[in-house]
């Protein structure tokens, strides 16, 4: 048996049809089912309107995770002689948590988009359907099945940085200050939680701007704030929402009517409230679907769709190999 031109074109057409079928299928149909947040998921609620920019959370994060503050630039050396203030401007290889400032115009009023200013805390959002976990080729990014917290196994990490490229929030950062480098990100102080503690940033926050606890409780607290009349006094929990620390009393702000992280990329376990539009704080505008749903779904579909063509190709190769001696003999006789 020899492979005719018609048979070759038929096989090629089948492969092209398969590719065309996949290309024309709506992305939603190719996506796998979304992952659900664990029932006991833990997280944080950051309320930008409560943040006073003291950076106590940044310093506490560094102390809790054994990170030394970098050298203070010369103009500020005397002012920061005690090295009290962390001067990182954004997340980097050693900075796992940072407070950033939004400013507009004369920045005269807090929590106002125009001619105002606001603070925002940047750290890992611990996505429900985490891209970093999906793209890691060696399983160094681990999502706890009970708490949902995403941790990082430095011993397993290859340093490929796929997690950095895959994260929609640009969180995992590579520490270039070490001879062999290392990926770092907030792990919600998992080592302190193992000892009965809470994340250091939430532990030291004087106003409750960074609040720790079950995501369900944090979401309910956030919705209560959104429903309250702006200007009315509210008792804001501090530390752990389940704890008994004295509350911080303050007025309800004129919030944006959305809890950031409730729906973005399938939900995150760190959620935000703000009076300034979230995109102005550097929080990207994202849809409700986790990107990994489509990527993983497409991979699975490709494997399934291409299995039959692969078997057919193997069969054709076997037929060609079986008939090759006869073809060689025929060519020899003709010459």
mmCIF file of C-alpha atoms in Angstrom, residues 82-195:
data_model
loop_
_atom_site.group_PDB
_atom_site.id
_atom_site.type_symbol
_atom_site.label_atom_id
_atom_site.label_comp_id
_atom_site.label_asym_id
_atom_site.label_seq_id
_atom_site.Cartn_x
_atom_site.Cartn_y
_atom_site.Cartn_z
ATOM 1 C CA UNK A 82 16.990 54.430 62.920
ATOM 2 C CA UNK A 83 15.982 52.757 59.641
ATOM 3 C CA UNK A 84 12.392 52.859 60.816
ATOM 4 C CA UNK A 85 10.853 53.556 57.436
ATOM 5 C CA UNK A 86 10.951 51.067 54.597
ATOM 6 C CA UNK A 87 11.611 53.053 51.453
ATOM 7 C CA UNK A 88 10.667 50.532 48.779
ATOM 8 C CA UNK A 89 8.488 52.109 46.097
ATOM 9 C CA UNK A 90 6.955 48.855 44.904
ATOM 10 C CA UNK A 91 7.105 45.111 45.336
ATOM 11 C CA UNK A 92 10.533 43.673 44.616
ATOM 12 C CA UNK A 93 12.591 40.590 45.333
ATOM 13 C CA UNK A 94 12.532 41.200 49.081
ATOM 14 C CA UNK A 95 9.583 43.561 49.601
ATOM 15 C CA UNK A 96 6.481 41.436 50.078
ATOM 16 C CA UNK A 97 4.148 44.238 51.101
ATOM 17 C CA UNK A 98 4.267 47.924 50.252
ATOM 18 C CA UNK A 99 2.097 51.004 50.734
ATOM 19 C CA UNK A 100 1.761 53.173 47.639
ATOM 20 C CA UNK A 101 0.294 56.641 47.281
ATOM 21 C CA UNK A 102 -2.171 57.963 44.714
ATOM 22 C CA UNK A 103 -2.005 61.704 44.131
ATOM 23 C CA UNK A 104 -3.964 64.051 41.883
ATOM 24 C CA UNK A 105 -3.727 67.821 41.484
ATOM 25 C CA UNK A 106 -2.905 69.562 44.735
ATOM 26 C CA UNK A 107 -3.569 66.336 46.694
ATOM 27 C CA UNK A 108 -5.356 68.355 49.364
ATOM 28 C CA UNK A 109 -8.122 65.906 50.341
ATOM 29 C CA UNK A 110 -7.741 62.272 51.357
ATOM 30 C CA UNK A 111 -9.731 59.645 49.504
ATOM 31 C CA UNK A 112 -10.769 61.915 46.669
ATOM 32 C CA UNK A 113 -9.954 61.171 43.042
ATOM 33 C CA UNK A 114 -9.619 64.830 41.982
ATOM 34 C CA UNK A 115 -7.154 67.043 43.863
ATOM 35 C CA UNK A 116 -6.891 64.275 46.394
ATOM 36 C CA UNK A 117 -4.759 61.389 47.556
ATOM 37 C CA UNK A 118 -5.196 57.842 48.813
ATOM 38 C CA UNK A 119 -3.118 54.914 49.994
ATOM 39 C CA UNK A 120 -3.137 51.395 48.653
ATOM 40 C CA UNK A 121 -1.424 48.267 49.951
ATOM 41 C CA UNK A 122 0.177 45.975 47.430
ATOM 42 C CA UNK A 123 0.808 42.323 48.197
ATOM 43 C CA UNK A 124 -0.253 38.925 46.912
ATOM 44 C CA UNK A 125 -4.031 38.695 46.490
ATOM 45 C CA UNK A 126 -4.071 34.889 46.859
ATOM 46 C CA UNK A 127 -6.332 34.228 43.855
ATOM 47 C CA UNK A 128 -8.982 31.549 44.164
ATOM 48 C CA UNK A 129 -7.903 30.176 40.754
ATOM 49 C CA UNK A 130 -4.258 31.167 40.903
ATOM 50 C CA UNK A 131 -2.302 31.564 37.650
ATOM 51 C CA UNK A 132 1.030 31.215 39.456
ATOM 52 C CA UNK A 133 0.031 27.767 40.684
ATOM 53 C CA UNK A 134 -1.125 26.735 37.208
ATOM 54 C CA UNK A 135 1.966 27.843 35.299
ATOM 55 C CA UNK A 136 4.602 26.597 37.755
ATOM 56 C CA UNK A 137 6.225 23.585 36.061
ATOM 57 C CA UNK A 138 7.474 21.992 39.290
ATOM 58 C CA UNK A 139 4.660 22.675 41.745
ATOM 59 C CA UNK A 140 6.636 25.221 43.742
ATOM 60 C CA UNK A 141 3.539 27.412 44.063
ATOM 61 C CA UNK A 142 1.106 25.661 46.358
ATOM 62 C CA UNK A 143 -2.493 26.562 47.163
ATOM 63 C CA UNK A 144 -3.528 25.243 50.554
ATOM 64 C CA UNK A 145 -6.692 23.147 50.119
ATOM 65 C CA UNK A 146 -8.092 24.312 53.475
ATOM 66 C CA UNK A 147 -7.138 27.992 53.791
ATOM 67 C CA UNK A 148 -6.634 28.740 50.091
ATOM 68 C CA UNK A 149 -3.442 30.641 50.898
ATOM 69 C CA UNK A 150 -0.823 30.409 48.151
ATOM 70 C CA UNK A 151 2.653 29.645 49.446
ATOM 71 C CA UNK A 152 5.982 29.196 47.716
ATOM 72 C CA UNK A 153 8.422 26.301 48.109
ATOM 73 C CA UNK A 154 11.845 27.861 47.547
ATOM 74 C CA UNK A 155 13.567 24.464 47.531
ATOM 75 C CA UNK A 156 11.434 23.228 44.625
ATOM 76 C CA UNK A 157 11.570 26.483 42.643
ATOM 77 C CA UNK A 158 13.590 26.477 39.410
ATOM 78 C CA UNK A 159 13.686 30.260 39.134
ATOM 79 C CA UNK A 160 12.002 30.174 35.707
ATOM 80 C CA UNK A 161 9.770 33.158 36.696
ATOM 81 C CA UNK A 162 6.714 31.826 34.872
ATOM 82 C CA UNK A 163 4.750 32.786 38.006
ATOM 83 C CA UNK A 164 5.844 36.411 37.605
ATOM 84 C CA UNK A 165 4.720 36.498 33.989
ATOM 85 C CA UNK A 166 1.466 34.635 34.701
ATOM 86 C CA UNK A 167 0.277 36.736 37.641
ATOM 87 C CA UNK A 168 -2.331 39.342 36.551
ATOM 88 C CA UNK A 169 -1.248 41.552 39.452
ATOM 89 C CA UNK A 170 2.532 41.325 38.899
ATOM 90 C CA UNK A 171 3.155 40.038 42.410
ATOM 91 C CA UNK A 172 5.833 37.280 42.492
ATOM 92 C CA UNK A 173 9.191 38.987 42.227
ATOM 93 C CA UNK A 174 12.636 37.553 41.631
ATOM 94 C CA UNK A 175 15.349 38.441 44.134
ATOM 95 C CA UNK A 176 18.412 39.230 42.049
ATOM 96 C CA UNK A 177 20.420 40.092 45.150
ATOM 97 C CA UNK A 178 21.217 36.449 45.876
ATOM 98 C CA UNK A 179 23.824 34.382 43.996
ATOM 99 C CA UNK A 180 21.201 31.948 42.709
ATOM 100 C CA UNK A 181 18.181 34.241 42.908
ATOM 101 C CA UNK A 182 14.824 33.372 44.394
ATOM 102 C CA UNK A 183 11.143 34.080 43.847
ATOM 103 C CA UNK A 184 9.446 35.839 46.741
ATOM 104 C CA UNK A 185 5.849 36.777 47.483
ATOM 105 C CA UNK A 186 3.535 37.330 50.435
ATOM 106 C CA UNK A 187 2.569 34.025 52.025
ATOM 107 C CA UNK A 188 0.207 35.692 54.480
ATOM 108 C CA UNK A 189 2.748 34.933 57.229
ATOM 109 C CA UNK A 190 1.917 31.223 57.117
ATOM 110 C CA UNK A 191 4.707 30.612 59.641
ATOM 111 C CA UNK A 192 3.023 32.932 62.164
ATOM 112 C CA UNK A 193 -0.386 31.396 61.537
ATOM 113 C CA UNK A 194 1.108 27.968 62.267
ATOM 114 C CA UNK A 195 1.984 29.323 65.730
#
